[in-house]
Short mmCIF file of N, CA and C in Angstrom, two decimals:
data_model
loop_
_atom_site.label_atom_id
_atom_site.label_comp_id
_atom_site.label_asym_id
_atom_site.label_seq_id
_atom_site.Cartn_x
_atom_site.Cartn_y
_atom_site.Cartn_z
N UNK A 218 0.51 3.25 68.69
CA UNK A 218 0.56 3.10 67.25
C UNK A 218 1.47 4.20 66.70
N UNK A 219 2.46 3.80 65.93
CA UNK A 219 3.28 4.74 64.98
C UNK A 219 2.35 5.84 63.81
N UNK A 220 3.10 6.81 63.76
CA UNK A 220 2.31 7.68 63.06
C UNK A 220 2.53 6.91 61.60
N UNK A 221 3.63 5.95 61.28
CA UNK A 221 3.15 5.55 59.95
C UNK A 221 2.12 4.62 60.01
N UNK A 222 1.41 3.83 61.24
CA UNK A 222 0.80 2.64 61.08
C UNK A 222 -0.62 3.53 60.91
N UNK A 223 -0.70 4.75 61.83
CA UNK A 223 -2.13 5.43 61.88
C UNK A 223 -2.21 5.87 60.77
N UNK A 224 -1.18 6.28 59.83
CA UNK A 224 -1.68 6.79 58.24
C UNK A 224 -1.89 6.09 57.66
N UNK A 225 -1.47 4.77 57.75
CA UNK A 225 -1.63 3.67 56.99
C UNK A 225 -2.55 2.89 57.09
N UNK A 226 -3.33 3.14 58.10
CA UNK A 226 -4.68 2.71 59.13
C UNK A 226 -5.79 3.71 58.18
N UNK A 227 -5.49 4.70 58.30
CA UNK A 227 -6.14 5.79 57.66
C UNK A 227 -6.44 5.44 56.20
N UNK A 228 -5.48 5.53 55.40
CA UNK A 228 -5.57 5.19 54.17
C UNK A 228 -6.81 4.37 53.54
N UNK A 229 -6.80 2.67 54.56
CA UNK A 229 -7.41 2.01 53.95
C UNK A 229 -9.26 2.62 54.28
N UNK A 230 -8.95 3.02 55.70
CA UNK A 230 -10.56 2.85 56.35
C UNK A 230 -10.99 4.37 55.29
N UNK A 231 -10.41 5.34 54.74
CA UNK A 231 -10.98 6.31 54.09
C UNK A 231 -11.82 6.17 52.69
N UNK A 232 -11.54 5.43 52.00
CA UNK A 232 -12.17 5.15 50.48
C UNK A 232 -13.68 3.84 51.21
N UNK A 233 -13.15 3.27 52.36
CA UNK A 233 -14.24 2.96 52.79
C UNK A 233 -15.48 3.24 53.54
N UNK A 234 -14.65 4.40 53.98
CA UNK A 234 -16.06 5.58 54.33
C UNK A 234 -16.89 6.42 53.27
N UNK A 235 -16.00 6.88 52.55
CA UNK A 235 -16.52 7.57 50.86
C UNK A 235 -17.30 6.40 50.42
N UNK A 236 -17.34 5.07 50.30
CA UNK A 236 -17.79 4.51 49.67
C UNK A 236 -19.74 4.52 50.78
N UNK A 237 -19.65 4.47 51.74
CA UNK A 237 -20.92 4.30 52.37
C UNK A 237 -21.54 5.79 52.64
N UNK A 238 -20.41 6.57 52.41
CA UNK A 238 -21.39 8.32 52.49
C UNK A 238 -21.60 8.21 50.59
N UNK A 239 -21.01 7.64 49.96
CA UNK A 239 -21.75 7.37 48.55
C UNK A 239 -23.21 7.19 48.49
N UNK A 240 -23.02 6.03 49.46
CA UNK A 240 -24.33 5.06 49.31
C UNK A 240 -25.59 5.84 49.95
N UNK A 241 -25.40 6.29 51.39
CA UNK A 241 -26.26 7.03 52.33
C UNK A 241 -26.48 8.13 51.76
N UNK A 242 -25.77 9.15 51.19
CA UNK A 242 -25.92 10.39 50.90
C UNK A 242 -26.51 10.28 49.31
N UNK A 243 -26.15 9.62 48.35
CA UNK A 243 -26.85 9.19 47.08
C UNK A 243 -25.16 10.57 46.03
N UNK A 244 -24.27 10.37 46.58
CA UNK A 244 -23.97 11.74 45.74
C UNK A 244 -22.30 10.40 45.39
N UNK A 245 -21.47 11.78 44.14
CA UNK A 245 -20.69 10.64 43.56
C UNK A 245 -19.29 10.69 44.55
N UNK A 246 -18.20 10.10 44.18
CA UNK A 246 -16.92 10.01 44.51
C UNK A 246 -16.40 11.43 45.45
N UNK A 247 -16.13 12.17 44.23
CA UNK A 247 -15.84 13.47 44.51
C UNK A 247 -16.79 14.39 45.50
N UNK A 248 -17.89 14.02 45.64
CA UNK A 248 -18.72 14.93 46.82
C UNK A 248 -18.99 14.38 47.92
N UNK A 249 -18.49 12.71 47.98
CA UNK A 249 -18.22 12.15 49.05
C UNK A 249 -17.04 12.43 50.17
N UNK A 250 -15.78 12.88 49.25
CA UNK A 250 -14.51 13.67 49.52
C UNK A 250 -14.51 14.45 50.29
N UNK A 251 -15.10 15.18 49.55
CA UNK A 251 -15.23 16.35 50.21
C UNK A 251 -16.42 16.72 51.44
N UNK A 252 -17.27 16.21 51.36
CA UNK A 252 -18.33 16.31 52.53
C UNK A 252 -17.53 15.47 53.51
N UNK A 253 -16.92 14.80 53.92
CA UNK A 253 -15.76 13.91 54.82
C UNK A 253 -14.73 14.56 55.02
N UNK A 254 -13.82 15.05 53.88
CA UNK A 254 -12.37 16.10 54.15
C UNK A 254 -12.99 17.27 55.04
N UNK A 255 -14.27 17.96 54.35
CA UNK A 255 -14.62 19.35 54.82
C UNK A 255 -15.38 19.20 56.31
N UNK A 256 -15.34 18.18 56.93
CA UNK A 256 -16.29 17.72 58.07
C UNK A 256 -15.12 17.96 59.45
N UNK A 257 -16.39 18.33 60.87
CA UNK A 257 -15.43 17.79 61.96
C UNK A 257 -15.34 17.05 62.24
N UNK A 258 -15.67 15.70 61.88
CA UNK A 258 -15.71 14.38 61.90
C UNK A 258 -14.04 13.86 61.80
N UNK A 259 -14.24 14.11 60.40
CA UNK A 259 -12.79 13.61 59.89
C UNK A 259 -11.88 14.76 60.54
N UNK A 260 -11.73 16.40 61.25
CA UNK A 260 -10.54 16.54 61.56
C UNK A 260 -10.61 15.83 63.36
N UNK A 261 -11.95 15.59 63.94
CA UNK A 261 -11.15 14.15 64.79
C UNK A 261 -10.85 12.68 64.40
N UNK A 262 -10.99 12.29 63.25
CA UNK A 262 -10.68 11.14 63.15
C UNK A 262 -9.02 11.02 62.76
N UNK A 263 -8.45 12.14 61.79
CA UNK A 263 -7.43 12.10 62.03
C UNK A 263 -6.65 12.68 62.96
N UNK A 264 -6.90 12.29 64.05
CA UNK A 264 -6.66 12.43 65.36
C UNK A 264 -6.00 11.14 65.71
N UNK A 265 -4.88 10.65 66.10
CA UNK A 265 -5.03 8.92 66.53
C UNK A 265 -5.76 8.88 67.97
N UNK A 266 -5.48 9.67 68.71
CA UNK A 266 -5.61 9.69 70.34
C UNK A 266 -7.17 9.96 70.71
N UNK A 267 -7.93 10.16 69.52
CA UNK A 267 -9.80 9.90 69.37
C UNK A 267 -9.77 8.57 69.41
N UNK A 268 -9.44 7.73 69.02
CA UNK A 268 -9.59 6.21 68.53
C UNK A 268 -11.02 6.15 67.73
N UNK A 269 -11.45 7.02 66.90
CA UNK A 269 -12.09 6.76 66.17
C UNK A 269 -12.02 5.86 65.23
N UNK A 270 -10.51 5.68 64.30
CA UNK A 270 -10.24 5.10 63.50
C UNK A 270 -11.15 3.42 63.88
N UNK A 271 -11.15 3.24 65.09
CA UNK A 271 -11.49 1.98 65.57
C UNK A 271 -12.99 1.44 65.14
N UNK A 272 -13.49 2.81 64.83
CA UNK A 272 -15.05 2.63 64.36
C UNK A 272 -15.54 1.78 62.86
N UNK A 273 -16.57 1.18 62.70
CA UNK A 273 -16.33 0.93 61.36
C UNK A 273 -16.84 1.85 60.36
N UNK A 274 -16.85 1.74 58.87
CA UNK A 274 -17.25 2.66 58.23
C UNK A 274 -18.59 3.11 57.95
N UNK A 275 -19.09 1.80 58.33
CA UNK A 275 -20.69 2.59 58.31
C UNK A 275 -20.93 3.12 59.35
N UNK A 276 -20.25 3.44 60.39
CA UNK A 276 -20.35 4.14 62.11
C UNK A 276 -19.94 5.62 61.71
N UNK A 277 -18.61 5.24 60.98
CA UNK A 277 -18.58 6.90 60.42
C UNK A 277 -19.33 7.40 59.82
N UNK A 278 -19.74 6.83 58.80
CA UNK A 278 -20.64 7.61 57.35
C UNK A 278 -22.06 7.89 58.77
N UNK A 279 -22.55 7.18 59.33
CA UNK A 279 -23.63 7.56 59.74
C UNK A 279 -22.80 9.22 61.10
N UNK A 280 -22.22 8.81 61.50
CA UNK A 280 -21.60 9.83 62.22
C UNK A 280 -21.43 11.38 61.22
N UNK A 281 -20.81 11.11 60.40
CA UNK A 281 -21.07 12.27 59.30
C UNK A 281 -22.20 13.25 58.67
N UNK A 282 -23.11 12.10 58.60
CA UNK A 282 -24.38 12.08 58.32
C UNK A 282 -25.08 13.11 59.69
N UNK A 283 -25.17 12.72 60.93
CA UNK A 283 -25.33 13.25 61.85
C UNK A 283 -25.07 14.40 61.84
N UNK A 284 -23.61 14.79 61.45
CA UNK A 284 -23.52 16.19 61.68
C UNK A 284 -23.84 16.95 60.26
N UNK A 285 -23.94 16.23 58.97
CA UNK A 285 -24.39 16.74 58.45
C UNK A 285 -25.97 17.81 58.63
N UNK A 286 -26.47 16.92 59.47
CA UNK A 286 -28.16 17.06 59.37
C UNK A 286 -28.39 17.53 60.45
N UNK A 287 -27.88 17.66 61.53
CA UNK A 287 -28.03 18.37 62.90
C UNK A 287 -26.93 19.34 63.25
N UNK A 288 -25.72 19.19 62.65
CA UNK A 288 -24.69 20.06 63.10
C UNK A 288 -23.81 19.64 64.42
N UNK A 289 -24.28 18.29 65.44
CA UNK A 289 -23.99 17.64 66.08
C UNK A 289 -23.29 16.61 66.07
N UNK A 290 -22.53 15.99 66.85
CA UNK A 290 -22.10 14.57 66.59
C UNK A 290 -22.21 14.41 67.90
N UNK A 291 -22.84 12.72 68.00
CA UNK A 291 -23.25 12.15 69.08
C UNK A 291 -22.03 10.97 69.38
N UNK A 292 -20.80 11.17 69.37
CA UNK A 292 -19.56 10.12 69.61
C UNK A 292 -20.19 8.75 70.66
N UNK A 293 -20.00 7.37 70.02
CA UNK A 293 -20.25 6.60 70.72
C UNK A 293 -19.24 6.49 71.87
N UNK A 294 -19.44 5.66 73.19
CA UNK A 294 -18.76 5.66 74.41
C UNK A 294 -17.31 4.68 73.81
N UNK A 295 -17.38 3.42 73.22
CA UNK A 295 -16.39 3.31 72.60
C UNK A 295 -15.20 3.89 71.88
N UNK A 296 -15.35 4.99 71.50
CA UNK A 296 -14.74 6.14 70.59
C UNK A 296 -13.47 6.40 71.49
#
């Protein structure tokens, strides 16, 4: 994958992760952002060579979630 297709890959699957750490976490737009930007989650997801991107968004938000609450992330074997 081209680094424009993975940003462009990126783009869409991101407002769709904010939207389910919205939902799971109960908090607004802006603290969804940032609990995702400020995560190690997201600096492997923008990774292409993780193939995380491949995950869906409620795999992330719960992945986030995870390390929110344990400090861990448990990467599925798919990943």
């Amino acid at each position: 994958m081209s680094d424009l297709q993975f940003k462009a890959t990126l783009e869409m699957l991101i407002p769709l992760v904010v939207k389910e750490i919205m939902i799971s976490r109960k908090v607004n737009g802006q603290e969804a952002f940032e609990l995702l930007y400020s995560s190690f989650l997201y600096s492997k997801l923008e990774m292409e060579s993780t193939k995380l991107w491949h995950l869906s968004q409620l795999t992330l938000a719960n992945l986030l979630n995870e390390e929110l609450e344990t400090g861990t992330i448990t990467f599925p074997e798919e990943a």
